[in-house]
Coordinates of C-alpha atoms in Angstrom, one line a residue:
M26 CA -51.3 -53.1 53.1
H27 CA -49.6 -49.7 53.3
E28 CA -51.1 -47.2 50.8
I29 CA -49.7 -44.1 49.3
T30 CA -52.1 -41.3 48.3
A31 CA -52.9 -40.8 44.7
D32 CA -50.9 -37.6 44.4
T33 CA -47.8 -39.1 45.8
M34 CA -44.6 -38.2 44.0
S35 CA -42.5 -41.0 42.5
F36 CA -39.1 -41.9 43.9
A37 CA -37.4 -39.0 42.2
D38 CA -39.6 -36.6 44.2
S39 CA -39.5 -38.5 47.5
S40 CA -38.9 -36.4 50.6
A41 CA -36.7 -39.2 51.9
V42 CA -34.1 -38.3 49.3
P43 CA -31.7 -35.6 50.6
Q44 CA -32.3 -32.2 49.0
D45 CA -28.8 -31.9 47.6
A46 CA -28.8 -35.4 46.2
A47 CA -32.2 -34.8 44.6
K48 CA -30.9 -31.7 42.9
L49 CA -27.9 -33.6 41.6
A50 CA -30.0 -36.5 40.4
L51 CA -32.6 -34.3 38.6
P52 CA -30.5 -33.4 35.5
K53 CA -29.5 -37.0 35.1
M54 CA -33.1 -38.2 35.4
M55 CA -34.2 -35.5 32.9
I56 CA -31.6 -36.7 30.3
G57 CA -32.9 -40.2 30.8
A58 CA -36.5 -39.1 30.4
I59 CA -35.6 -37.2 27.2
G60 CA -34.1 -40.4 25.8
V61 CA -36.8 -42.8 26.7
V62 CA -40.1 -41.0 27.3
Y63 CA -40.0 -38.4 24.5
G64 CA -38.6 -40.5 21.6
D65 CA -42.1 -41.1 20.1
I66 CA -43.6 -37.7 20.4
G67 CA -40.2 -36.2 19.6
T68 CA -40.1 -37.8 16.2
S69 CA -43.6 -36.7 15.2
P70 CA -42.3 -33.6 13.3
L71 CA -41.0 -36.0 10.7
Y72 CA -44.5 -36.7 9.5
A73 CA -47.3 -34.8 11.4
L74 CA -47.5 -31.5 9.5
Q75 CA -46.8 -33.2 6.2
A76 CA -49.7 -35.6 6.9
T77 CA -52.1 -32.7 7.6
L78 CA -51.4 -31.3 4.1
D79 CA -52.3 -34.6 2.4
P80 CA -54.4 -33.8 -0.7
R81 CA -57.4 -35.7 0.8
Y82 CA -57.9 -32.9 3.3
H83 CA -58.0 -30.2 0.5
L84 CA -56.0 -27.8 2.6
G85 CA -53.8 -25.2 0.9
I86 CA -50.4 -23.7 1.5
N87 CA -51.7 -20.4 2.8
I88 CA -51.8 -18.4 6.1
I89 CA -55.3 -19.5 7.1
D90 CA -54.6 -23.2 6.8
L91 CA -50.9 -23.3 8.0
Y92 CA -51.5 -20.9 10.9
G93 CA -54.6 -22.9 11.8
L94 CA -52.7 -26.2 11.8
V95 CA -49.8 -24.9 13.8
S96 CA -52.3 -23.3 16.3
L97 CA -54.1 -26.7 16.6
I98 CA -50.9 -28.5 17.3
F99 CA -49.9 -25.9 19.9
W100 CA -53.2 -26.0 21.8
S101 CA -53.2 -29.8 21.6
F102 CA -49.8 -29.7 23.3
V103 CA -51.2 -27.3 25.9
L104 CA -54.5 -29.1 26.6
V105 CA -53.7 -32.8 26.0
V106 CA -50.1 -33.1 26.9
T107 CA -49.4 -30.3 29.4
I108 CA -52.7 -29.8 31.4
K109 CA -54.2 -33.3 31.1
Y110 CA -51.2 -35.6 31.3
V111 CA -48.4 -33.6 33.0
F112 CA -50.6 -31.8 35.5
I113 CA -53.4 -34.3 36.1
V114 CA -52.9 -37.8 34.8
M115 CA -49.4 -38.1 36.2
R116 CA -50.7 -37.3 39.7
C117 CA -52.8 -40.5 39.4
D118 CA -49.8 -42.7 40.1
N119 CA -49.8 -46.1 41.8
N120 CA -47.0 -45.8 44.3
G121 CA -45.0 -43.9 41.6
E122 CA -46.0 -46.2 38.7
G123 CA -48.2 -45.2 35.8
G124 CA -49.9 -46.9 32.8
S125 CA -53.4 -48.3 32.2
L126 CA -52.9 -51.4 34.3
A127 CA -51.3 -49.5 37.2
L128 CA -54.2 -47.1 37.1
Y129 CA -56.7 -49.9 37.2
A130 CA -54.8 -51.5 40.1
L131 CA -54.8 -48.2 42.0
I132 CA -58.6 -47.8 41.6
Q133 CA -59.2 -51.4 42.6
R134 CA -57.1 -51.0 45.7
R135 CA -58.6 -47.7 46.8
L136 CA -62.2 -48.3 46.0
G137 CA -62.5 -52.1 46.1
S138 CA -66.0 -53.4 45.3
A139 CA -67.2 -49.8 45.1
S140 CA -65.2 -49.2 41.9
P141 CA -67.0 -49.4 38.5
Q142 CA -66.0 -53.0 38.0
R143 CA -67.2 -53.9 34.5
W144 CA -66.3 -51.0 32.3
L145 CA -63.2 -50.2 34.3
L146 CA -61.7 -53.6 33.6
V147 CA -62.9 -53.5 30.0
G148 CA -61.3 -50.1 29.6
A149 CA -58.0 -51.0 31.2
L150 CA -57.7 -54.2 29.1
F151 CA -58.7 -52.5 25.8
A152 CA -56.2 -49.7 26.5
T153 CA -53.6 -52.4 27.0
A154 CA -54.6 -54.1 23.8
L155 CA -54.3 -50.7 21.9
F156 CA -50.9 -50.2 23.4
F157 CA -49.7 -53.4 21.7
A158 CA -51.2 -52.2 18.4
D159 CA -49.2 -48.9 19.0
A160 CA -46.1 -51.0 19.7
M161 CA -46.5 -52.5 16.2
L162 CA -47.1 -49.2 14.5
T163 CA -44.6 -46.9 16.2
P164 CA -41.4 -48.7 15.0
A165 CA -42.8 -49.1 11.4
I166 CA -43.9 -45.5 11.0
S167 CA -41.0 -43.9 12.9
V168 CA -38.2 -45.7 11.1
I169 CA -39.7 -45.6 7.6
S170 CA -40.5 -41.8 7.9
A171 CA -36.8 -41.2 8.7
V172 CA -35.5 -43.4 5.9
E173 CA -37.9 -41.6 3.5
G174 CA -35.5 -38.6 3.9
L175 CA -33.3 -40.5 1.4
G176 CA -35.8 -39.5 -1.2
V177 CA -34.9 -35.9 -0.6
V178 CA -31.2 -36.6 -1.0
S179 CA -31.8 -38.4 -4.3
A180 CA -34.7 -40.0 -6.1
A181 CA -32.4 -43.0 -6.9
F182 CA -32.9 -44.1 -3.2
Q183 CA -36.7 -44.4 -3.6
P184 CA -36.9 -48.1 -4.6
Y185 CA -34.8 -49.1 -1.6
I186 CA -36.5 -47.2 1.2
V187 CA -38.7 -50.1 2.3
W188 CA -35.8 -52.6 2.3
I189 CA -33.5 -50.2 4.2
A190 CA -36.2 -49.7 6.8
L191 CA -36.8 -53.4 7.1
T192 CA -33.1 -54.0 7.6
I193 CA -32.9 -51.4 10.4
L194 CA -36.1 -52.8 12.1
V195 CA -35.1 -56.5 11.9
S196 CA -31.7 -55.6 13.4
L197 CA -33.4 -53.7 16.2
F198 CA -35.5 -56.6 17.2
A199 CA -32.6 -59.0 16.8
I200 CA -30.5 -57.2 19.4
Q201 CA -33.2 -57.1 22.0
R202 CA -32.0 -60.3 23.6
Y203 CA -28.7 -58.6 24.5
G204 CA -30.5 -56.0 26.5
T205 CA -30.4 -52.2 26.3
D206 CA -28.5 -51.4 29.5
R207 CA -25.4 -50.0 27.7
V208 CA -27.1 -48.6 24.6
G209 CA -29.7 -47.0 26.9
N210 CA -27.1 -44.7 28.4
M211 CA -26.7 -43.2 24.9
F212 CA -30.4 -42.5 24.4
G213 CA -30.5 -39.3 26.4
P214 CA -27.5 -37.5 24.8
V215 CA -28.6 -38.6 21.3
M216 CA -32.1 -37.2 21.8
L217 CA -30.6 -34.0 23.3
V218 CA -28.7 -33.5 20.1
Y219 CA -31.8 -34.3 18.1
F220 CA -34.0 -31.8 19.9
A221 CA -31.3 -29.2 19.6
V222 CA -31.1 -29.8 15.9
I223 CA -34.9 -29.6 15.3
A224 CA -35.1 -26.5 17.4
A225 CA -32.3 -24.9 15.3
M226 CA -34.0 -25.9 12.1
G227 CA -37.2 -24.3 13.4
V228 CA -35.5 -21.0 14.3
R229 CA -33.9 -21.0 10.8
G230 CA -37.4 -21.4 9.2
I231 CA -39.1 -18.9 11.5
S232 CA -36.4 -16.3 10.6
G233 CA -37.6 -16.3 7.0
H234 CA -41.2 -15.6 8.1
P235 CA -41.3 -14.4 11.8
Q236 CA -45.1 -13.6 11.5
V237 CA -45.7 -17.3 12.0
L238 CA -45.4 -16.7 15.7
R239 CA -48.9 -15.3 15.6
A240 CA -50.2 -18.8 15.0
L241 CA -49.9 -19.5 18.7
S242 CA -53.1 -17.4 19.1
P243 CA -56.3 -19.6 19.4
T244 CA -58.1 -17.2 17.1
Y245 CA -56.4 -19.0 14.2
V246 CA -58.1 -22.2 15.2
W247 CA -61.4 -20.5 14.9
G248 CA -60.5 -19.0 11.5
F249 CA -59.3 -22.4 10.3
F250 CA -62.6 -24.2 11.1
A251 CA -64.7 -21.3 9.8
A252 CA -62.9 -21.4 6.4
H253 CA -63.8 -25.1 5.7
P254 CA -65.5 -26.9 8.6
I255 CA -65.7 -30.4 7.1
Y256 CA -62.0 -30.6 5.9
S257 CA -60.8 -28.9 9.1
F258 CA -62.6 -31.6 11.1
L259 CA -61.2 -34.4 9.0
S260 CA -57.7 -33.0 9.4
L261 CA -57.9 -33.5 13.2
G262 CA -57.2 -37.1 12.5
A263 CA -53.8 -36.0 11.2
V264 CA -53.2 -33.3 13.8
V265 CA -53.3 -36.0 16.5
Y266 CA -50.1 -37.5 15.0
A267 CA -48.3 -34.5 16.7
V268 CA -49.2 -35.9 20.2
T269 CA -48.5 -39.6 19.5
G270 CA -46.3 -40.9 22.4
T271 CA -48.1 -38.8 25.0
E272 CA -49.1 -41.9 26.9
A273 CA -45.4 -42.6 27.4
L274 CA -45.2 -39.7 29.9
Y275 CA -47.6 -41.7 32.2
A276 CA -46.5 -45.2 31.4
D277 CA -42.7 -44.5 32.0
M278 CA -43.3 -42.4 35.1
G279 CA -42.0 -45.1 37.4
H280 CA -38.6 -45.2 35.7
F281 CA -37.9 -41.5 36.1
G282 CA -40.4 -39.8 38.4
R283 CA -42.9 -37.1 37.7
R284 CA -40.7 -34.0 38.2
P285 CA -37.9 -35.0 35.6
I286 CA -40.6 -35.8 33.0
T287 CA -42.4 -32.6 33.7
Y288 CA -39.3 -30.4 33.6
S289 CA -38.1 -32.1 30.4
W290 CA -41.4 -31.4 28.7
L291 CA -41.9 -27.8 29.8
Y292 CA -38.3 -26.6 29.3
L293 CA -37.0 -28.6 26.4
V294 CA -39.3 -30.9 24.4
F295 CA -42.3 -28.6 24.1
P296 CA -40.3 -25.5 23.0
A297 CA -38.2 -27.6 20.5
L298 CA -41.2 -29.2 18.9
M299 CA -43.2 -26.0 18.5
L300 CA -40.2 -24.2 17.0
N301 CA -39.9 -27.0 14.5
Y302 CA -43.6 -27.0 13.6
M303 CA -43.6 -23.2 13.2
G304 CA -40.4 -23.4 11.2
Q305 CA -42.0 -25.9 8.8
A306 CA -45.0 -23.7 8.3
A307 CA -42.9 -20.6 7.7
M308 CA -40.7 -22.5 5.2
L309 CA -43.8 -23.8 3.3
L310 CA -45.3 -20.3 3.0
Q311 CA -42.0 -19.3 1.2
H312 CA -41.4 -22.6 -0.6
P313 CA -44.7 -24.5 -1.2
Q314 CA -43.0 -26.9 -3.5
Y315 CA -41.4 -28.6 -0.4
V316 CA -44.8 -29.9 0.8
D317 CA -43.8 -33.5 -0.1
N318 CA -41.4 -33.6 2.9
P319 CA -41.1 -30.3 4.8
F320 CA -39.0 -31.7 7.7
F321 CA -36.0 -32.7 5.6
H322 CA -36.3 -29.8 3.2
M323 CA -35.8 -27.4 6.2
A324 CA -32.2 -28.3 6.4
P325 CA -29.6 -27.0 3.8
H326 CA -29.0 -29.7 1.2
S327 CA -25.4 -30.2 2.3
L328 CA -26.7 -31.1 5.8
T329 CA -29.5 -33.5 4.7
I330 CA -27.4 -36.6 5.2
P331 CA -26.3 -35.7 8.8
L332 CA -29.9 -34.8 9.6
L333 CA -31.0 -38.1 8.2
V334 CA -28.5 -39.9 10.5
V335 CA -29.7 -38.0 13.6
A336 CA -33.4 -38.5 12.7
T337 CA -32.9 -42.2 12.1
L338 CA -31.1 -42.6 15.4
A339 CA -34.0 -40.8 17.1
T340 CA -36.6 -43.1 15.5
I341 CA -34.6 -46.1 16.5
I342 CA -34.6 -44.8 20.1
A343 CA -38.4 -44.1 19.8
S344 CA -38.9 -47.7 18.6
Q345 CA -36.7 -49.1 21.3
A346 CA -38.7 -47.3 24.0
V347 CA -42.0 -48.7 22.8
I348 CA -40.6 -52.2 22.5
S349 CA -39.2 -52.1 26.0
G350 CA -42.6 -50.7 27.1
A351 CA -44.3 -53.7 25.6
F352 CA -42.1 -56.0 27.6
S353 CA -42.9 -54.1 30.8
V354 CA -46.6 -54.1 30.1
T355 CA -46.5 -57.8 29.4
Q356 CA -44.8 -58.5 32.7
Q357 CA -47.5 -56.4 34.5
A358 CA -50.3 -58.2 32.7
I359 CA -48.8 -61.6 33.6
Q360 CA -48.5 -60.7 37.3
L361 CA -52.1 -59.3 37.4
G362 CA -53.4 -62.5 35.8
F363 CA -54.4 -61.2 32.3
I364 CA -51.7 -63.0 30.2
P365 CA -50.4 -66.6 30.5
R366 CA -47.0 -67.1 32.0
L367 CA -44.4 -66.3 29.3
R368 CA -40.6 -66.7 29.3
I369 CA -39.0 -63.5 30.7
L370 CA -35.3 -63.0 30.6
H371 CA -33.4 -60.4 32.6
T372 CA -30.8 -58.7 30.6
S373 CA -29.1 -56.6 33.2
S374 CA -27.8 -57.4 36.7
R375 CA -28.1 -53.7 37.7
A376 CA -31.3 -52.5 36.1
R377 CA -34.3 -54.4 37.4
G378 CA -36.6 -53.2 34.6
Q379 CA -34.3 -54.5 31.8
I380 CA -36.2 -57.5 30.6
F381 CA -36.6 -59.4 27.4
V382 CA -39.8 -61.4 26.4
P383 CA -38.9 -63.5 23.4
S384 CA -42.4 -64.4 22.3
V385 CA -43.6 -60.7 22.4
N386 CA -40.4 -59.5 20.7
W387 CA -40.7 -61.8 17.7
T388 CA -44.5 -61.3 17.4
L389 CA -43.9 -57.6 17.2
A390 CA -41.1 -58.0 14.7
I391 CA -43.3 -60.1 12.4
M392 CA -46.2 -57.6 12.6
V393 CA -43.9 -54.6 12.1
A394 CA -42.3 -56.3 9.0
V395 CA -45.8 -57.0 7.6
L396 CA -46.9 -53.4 8.1
V397 CA -43.8 -52.0 6.4
V398 CA -44.2 -54.4 3.4
A399 CA -48.0 -53.9 3.1
F400 CA -48.2 -50.1 3.5
R401 CA -44.7 -49.2 2.1
H402 CA -45.1 -45.5 3.0
S403 CA -45.4 -43.8 6.4
A404 CA -48.4 -41.8 5.2
A405 CA -50.3 -44.9 4.5
M406 CA -49.9 -46.2 8.1
L407 CA -50.7 -42.9 9.8
P408 CA -54.6 -43.4 10.0
A409 CA -54.1 -46.6 11.9
Y410 CA -51.5 -45.0 14.2
G411 CA -53.8 -42.1 15.1
L412 CA -56.7 -44.2 16.1
A413 CA -54.6 -46.4 18.4
V414 CA -53.3 -43.3 20.1
V415 CA -56.7 -41.5 20.5
G416 CA -58.4 -44.7 21.8
T417 CA -55.8 -45.1 24.6
M418 CA -56.1 -41.4 25.5
L419 CA -59.9 -41.5 25.7
I420 CA -59.8 -44.6 28.0
T421 CA -57.1 -42.9 30.2
T422 CA -59.3 -39.8 30.5
L423 CA -62.3 -41.9 31.7
M424 CA -60.2 -43.9 34.2
Q425 CA -58.4 -40.7 35.4
Y426 CA -61.6 -39.1 36.3
V427 CA -62.7 -42.1 38.4
V428 CA -59.7 -41.1 40.5
V429 CA -60.5 -37.4 40.4
F430 CA -64.2 -37.8 41.4
R431 CA -64.2 -41.0 43.6
I432 CA -60.7 -41.0 45.3
W433 CA -59.7 -37.4 45.4
R434 CA -63.4 -36.4 45.8
A435 CA -63.0 -33.2 43.8
P436 CA -66.2 -31.1 43.6
L437 CA -68.2 -31.7 40.5
W438 CA -68.3 -27.9 39.7
Q439 CA -64.5 -27.8 39.9
A440 CA -63.5 -31.0 38.0
G441 CA -66.5 -31.3 35.7
V442 CA -65.4 -28.5 33.4
G443 CA -62.0 -30.2 32.8
F444 CA -63.7 -33.6 32.3
A445 CA -66.1 -32.2 29.7
L446 CA -63.3 -30.4 27.9
F447 CA -60.9 -33.4 27.8
I448 CA -63.6 -35.8 26.8
S449 CA -64.8 -33.5 24.0
V450 CA -61.3 -33.1 22.6
D451 CA -60.7 -36.9 22.7
C452 CA -64.0 -37.6 21.1
L453 CA -63.4 -35.1 18.3
F454 CA -60.0 -36.7 17.6
L455 CA -61.6 -40.1 17.7
A456 CA -64.5 -39.2 15.4
S457 CA -62.0 -37.7 12.9
G458 CA -59.9 -40.8 13.1
L459 CA -62.9 -43.2 12.6
A460 CA -63.6 -41.3 9.3
K461 CA -60.5 -43.1 8.0
L462 CA -61.7 -46.5 9.0
F463 CA -61.2 -48.0 5.6
E464 CA -57.9 -46.3 5.0
G465 CA -56.1 -48.2 7.7
A466 CA -57.8 -47.1 10.9
W467 CA -59.3 -50.6 11.0
F468 CA -55.9 -52.1 11.9
P469 CA -55.7 -51.0 15.6
I470 CA -59.3 -51.9 16.1
L471 CA -58.8 -55.4 14.8
V472 CA -55.5 -55.9 16.7
G473 CA -57.1 -54.4 19.8
L474 CA -60.1 -56.8 19.6
V475 CA -57.9 -59.8 19.1
I476 CA -55.6 -59.0 22.0
F477 CA -58.6 -57.9 24.2
T478 CA -60.2 -61.3 23.5
L479 CA -57.0 -63.1 24.5
L480 CA -56.7 -61.1 27.7
T481 CA -60.3 -61.5 28.8
T482 CA -60.4 -65.2 27.8
W483 CA -57.4 -65.9 30.0
A484 CA -58.7 -63.9 33.0
K485 CA -62.2 -65.5 32.8
G486 CA -60.7 -69.0 32.2
R487 CA -58.4 -68.7 35.2
A488 CA -61.3 -67.6 37.4
L489 CA -63.4 -70.6 36.2
M490 CA -60.5 -73.0 36.7
R491 CA -59.9 -71.8 40.2
Q492 CA -63.6 -72.0 40.9
R493 CA -63.7 -75.7 39.8
L494 CA -60.7 -76.5 41.8
A495 CA -62.1 -74.8 44.9
E496 CA -65.3 -76.9 44.6
A497 CA -63.3 -80.1 45.0
A498 CA -60.8 -78.7 47.5
L499 CA -60.5 -80.0 51.1
P500 CA -60.0 -77.5 54.0
L501 CA -56.5 -77.7 55.4
P502 CA -57.6 -78.1 59.1
V503 CA -59.9 -81.0 58.1
F504 CA -57.1 -82.7 56.2
I505 CA -54.6 -82.3 59.0
K506 CA -57.0 -83.7 61.6
S507 CA -58.0 -86.7 59.4
A508 CA -54.8 -87.7 57.7
A509 CA -51.7 -86.0 59.0
A510 CA -51.4 -88.1 62.2
S511 CA -52.0 -91.5 60.5
V512 CA -49.9 -91.2 57.3
H513 CA -46.3 -92.3 57.2
R514 CA -43.9 -89.3 57.2
V515 CA -40.6 -89.2 55.4
G516 CA -37.7 -86.8 55.8
G517 CA -37.3 -83.5 54.0
T518 CA -39.6 -80.7 52.9
A519 CA -42.5 -80.7 50.4
V520 CA -43.7 -77.4 48.9
F521 CA -47.2 -77.6 47.3
L522 CA -48.2 -74.6 45.2
S523 CA -51.8 -73.6 45.7
T524 CA -54.2 -70.8 44.7
S525 CA -55.4 -70.7 48.3
A526 CA -53.4 -71.2 51.5
D527 CA -56.5 -72.5 53.3
T528 CA -57.2 -75.5 51.2
I529 CA -55.3 -78.7 50.2
P530 CA -54.1 -78.4 46.6
A531 CA -54.9 -81.3 44.2
A532 CA -51.2 -82.1 43.8
L533 CA -51.0 -83.0 47.5
L534 CA -54.0 -85.3 47.3
H535 CA -52.7 -87.0 44.2
N536 CA -49.3 -87.5 45.9
L537 CA -50.8 -88.9 49.0
K538 CA -53.1 -91.2 46.9
H539 CA -50.3 -92.7 44.9
N540 CA -47.3 -92.6 47.2
Q541 CA -49.1 -92.8 50.6
V542 CA -46.5 -90.7 52.4
L543 CA -46.1 -87.1 53.7
H544 CA -42.9 -85.2 54.2
E545 CA -41.9 -84.1 57.7
R546 CA -42.4 -80.5 56.8
V547 CA -45.2 -79.5 54.3
L548 CA -45.7 -76.0 53.0
I549 CA -48.9 -74.9 51.3
L550 CA -47.5 -72.1 49.3
T551 CA -49.5 -69.3 47.7
V552 CA -48.1 -66.5 45.5
K553 CA -50.1 -63.4 45.8
V554 CA -49.6 -60.4 43.5
E555 CA -50.7 -57.2 45.1
D556 CA -52.2 -54.1 43.4
V557 CA -49.0 -52.2 44.0
P558 CA -45.9 -52.1 41.8
H559 CA -43.5 -53.2 44.5
V560 CA -43.7 -55.0 47.9
A561 CA -40.8 -54.4 50.3
P562 CA -38.7 -57.5 51.1
E563 CA -39.6 -57.3 54.8
R564 CA -43.3 -57.7 53.9
R565 CA -42.7 -60.5 51.4
V566 CA -43.4 -63.5 53.5
E567 CA -46.6 -64.3 55.5
L568 CA -46.2 -67.5 57.5
H569 CA -48.8 -69.4 59.7
P570 CA -48.0 -72.7 61.4
A571 CA -50.9 -75.1 61.0
G572 CA -49.6 -77.9 63.2
H573 CA -48.3 -81.4 62.5
G574 CA -45.5 -80.0 60.4
F575 CA -47.8 -78.1 58.1
Y576 CA -47.2 -74.4 57.3
Q577 CA -49.3 -71.9 55.3
V578 CA -47.0 -69.6 53.4
V579 CA -48.0 -66.6 51.3
L580 CA -45.4 -64.8 49.3
H581 CA -46.4 -61.2 48.4
Y582 CA -45.1 -59.5 45.2
G583 CA -45.8 -56.3 43.4
F584 CA -47.1 -56.5 39.9
M585 CA -43.8 -55.2 38.5
Q586 CA -41.6 -57.6 40.5
E587 CA -40.3 -61.0 39.4
V588 CA -41.2 -64.1 41.4
D589 CA -38.3 -66.1 42.9
I590 CA -39.7 -68.8 45.3
P591 CA -36.4 -70.5 46.3
R592 CA -34.7 -67.1 47.1
D593 CA -37.6 -66.0 49.3
L594 CA -38.0 -69.4 51.0
A595 CA -34.3 -69.3 51.9
G596 CA -34.9 -66.1 53.9
I597 CA -37.5 -67.7 56.2
A598 CA -36.0 -68.3 59.6
T599 CA -39.2 -69.2 61.6
C600 CA -40.2 -72.4 59.9
G601 CA -38.3 -75.1 61.7
A602 CA -34.9 -75.9 60.2
P603 CA -33.4 -73.7 57.5
F604 CA -34.3 -74.6 53.9
N605 CA -32.0 -77.0 52.1
M606 CA -32.9 -77.1 48.4
M607 CA -31.4 -80.6 48.1
R608 CA -33.9 -81.8 50.7
T609 CA -36.9 -79.8 49.4
S610 CA -39.3 -81.1 46.7
F611 CA -41.7 -78.8 44.9
F612 CA -45.0 -80.4 43.8
L613 CA -46.9 -78.7 41.0
G614 CA -50.4 -79.5 39.7
R615 CA -50.9 -79.4 35.9
Q616 CA -54.4 -79.4 34.7
K617 CA -55.4 -80.6 31.2
L618 CA -58.5 -78.7 30.3
I619 CA -61.3 -80.4 28.4
A620 CA -63.6 -78.0 26.6
S621 CA -67.2 -79.1 27.1
K622 CA -70.6 -77.7 26.3
K623 CA -72.0 -79.3 29.4
A624 CA -69.9 -77.3 31.9
P625 CA -71.3 -73.8 32.3
G626 CA -68.7 -71.0 31.8
M627 CA -67.5 -69.7 28.5
A628 CA -68.5 -70.3 24.9
L629 CA -67.0 -73.5 23.6
W630 CA -64.6 -71.7 21.3
R631 CA -63.3 -69.6 24.2
E632 CA -62.8 -72.7 26.3
K633 CA -60.7 -74.2 23.5
L634 CA -58.8 -70.9 23.2
F635 CA -58.1 -70.9 26.9
A636 CA -57.0 -74.5 26.8
W637 CA -54.5 -73.7 24.0
M638 CA -53.2 -70.7 26.0
L639 CA -52.8 -72.8 29.1
K640 CA -50.9 -75.4 27.2
S641 CA -48.7 -72.8 25.5
S642 CA -47.8 -71.0 28.7
E643 CA -44.4 -71.3 30.3
S644 CA -44.2 -74.0 33.0
A645 CA -44.6 -72.9 36.6
M646 CA -41.2 -74.5 37.3
E647 CA -39.4 -71.9 35.1
F648 CA -41.7 -69.0 35.9
F649 CA -41.2 -69.4 39.7
K650 CA -37.5 -70.2 39.2
L651 CA -37.8 -73.6 40.9
P652 CA -34.7 -75.9 40.7
T653 CA -35.3 -78.3 37.8
N654 CA -34.2 -81.4 39.6
R655 CA -36.4 -80.8 42.6
V656 CA -39.8 -80.5 40.9
V657 CA -42.6 -83.1 40.6
E658 CA -45.6 -82.4 38.4
L659 CA -48.9 -84.2 38.9
G660 CA -51.5 -83.9 36.2
S661 CA -55.3 -84.1 36.2
Q662 CA -58.1 -83.3 33.8
L663 CA -60.6 -80.5 34.4
Q664 CA -63.7 -79.2 32.7
I665 CA -64.6 -75.6 32.9

């Protein structure tokens, strides 16, 4: 398989793109990145600074504390977002794609058996599990934090905030099945307006107390911790809210490319966010009574309603981005064998990545609604949010440095300093977040453990099931030699799906046993998902004639591509006569698992869980897009 080096640019940076065309495309890609990638981190000013001034941290409205908090946010942006993610993590791309699973696939492909197998897989899967917890928390916190601005307009709105937020969120999940292709075109311009607004608000606040610009000096971080070490440490769990959504820079890299995301951050998002945070601090030093909601109090009272509308639209966009991300991560996990087959609908004929996964959508909708009703305030959900974010960041740091040390082979003296620094920062944030374990930080841990159990159970169960089937499998050459010449042949083509192209699938043996015939042309078909995001069409099909009308066929797909067997079989021109779907039958094996203490493998409860997951998964007929009137399913029982 062709490999691209770890520091390869994504498609927006490809040298194959003409220079003039790339220059024209860059602004458009930047606007798209602003709309999708930065929705989450962009809406953090709504609640981040306010959260750090919660009474539990015993911080005051004074220069030492406010300058210290602003300085912490600024240097978190510099170290975590800019240096770690923009300049290092985003270079660890898998053929232009990012995210925990893409990074895991990259390491597996480049290092193979030499990669740190056990903890690497555990880390990638737990990061994926935490992402789903994040996908539950982001819409709930973002939308309700914007709607809480109604309380600034009038106290009469206070009893209705939860219900208004629920209405917005339910509507958001309800429209997912229609796709976001058209609405997505509006994301960038709306977020451009939003960032311009929060930057203007920041400038207005800074003009009243320009000395706040001094807070960019790291000396104020030292003064902040020296003044009250314990409470300063605990407040780190709130400071991290300012960098929520950072993982989106890496996860969405395949959609926009590294350069548009980098430029958008350095030249627009970073400056706008810092202006707003400094403006909030400056305003609070002049008006400490606004500590209850500094973001909305920054605007003149007459402009609060327009600001509320813009902020709500921004939080909806942030929520949409993470929901769409959950669909994409689900598709990757299915292709890599960590999640059962689920129904996936494509909502756009133009945009390949526009997909809708109904089961994931409604599961997220239910959990988001439960969170809003249970916690009722954005501040109450923030401890859970912070831990999910920090946990993902820490795992990404560990996996990233496997690439740095093992694949890039960076000298220890050169990369070790950065590794120690980033790990220390992540661990400090994590320790501070764990201090709020009983205030809501338990939620992402619980959700992460549940989803992690499901992912590992499915992966282990599939491996055991394949092992049991392989033990009873008959080699293809042996079968052809012993049976193919003596069995009656009928017209047409039979396609048997198999986990291995070298052995006879159980469905073929069952068909021969009961019907005592073979078709003129028999395909042993294996679908193989590679550790790359996309496989070129010309490299899709691998075909080997086995004699007596038998063919071994392997269809190769990337882990971000959809499988369409009839479409790709129709393109084969070297397999006898052209494929006629009306003369082709697809034979599928369906195993009914029986959990048993006798069979060595998994714990009995995990075997039952795997059996339930297998039963609940979408049928292979629908997943592989097989014609419904040309499929024959043959069942068998299996103990793992």
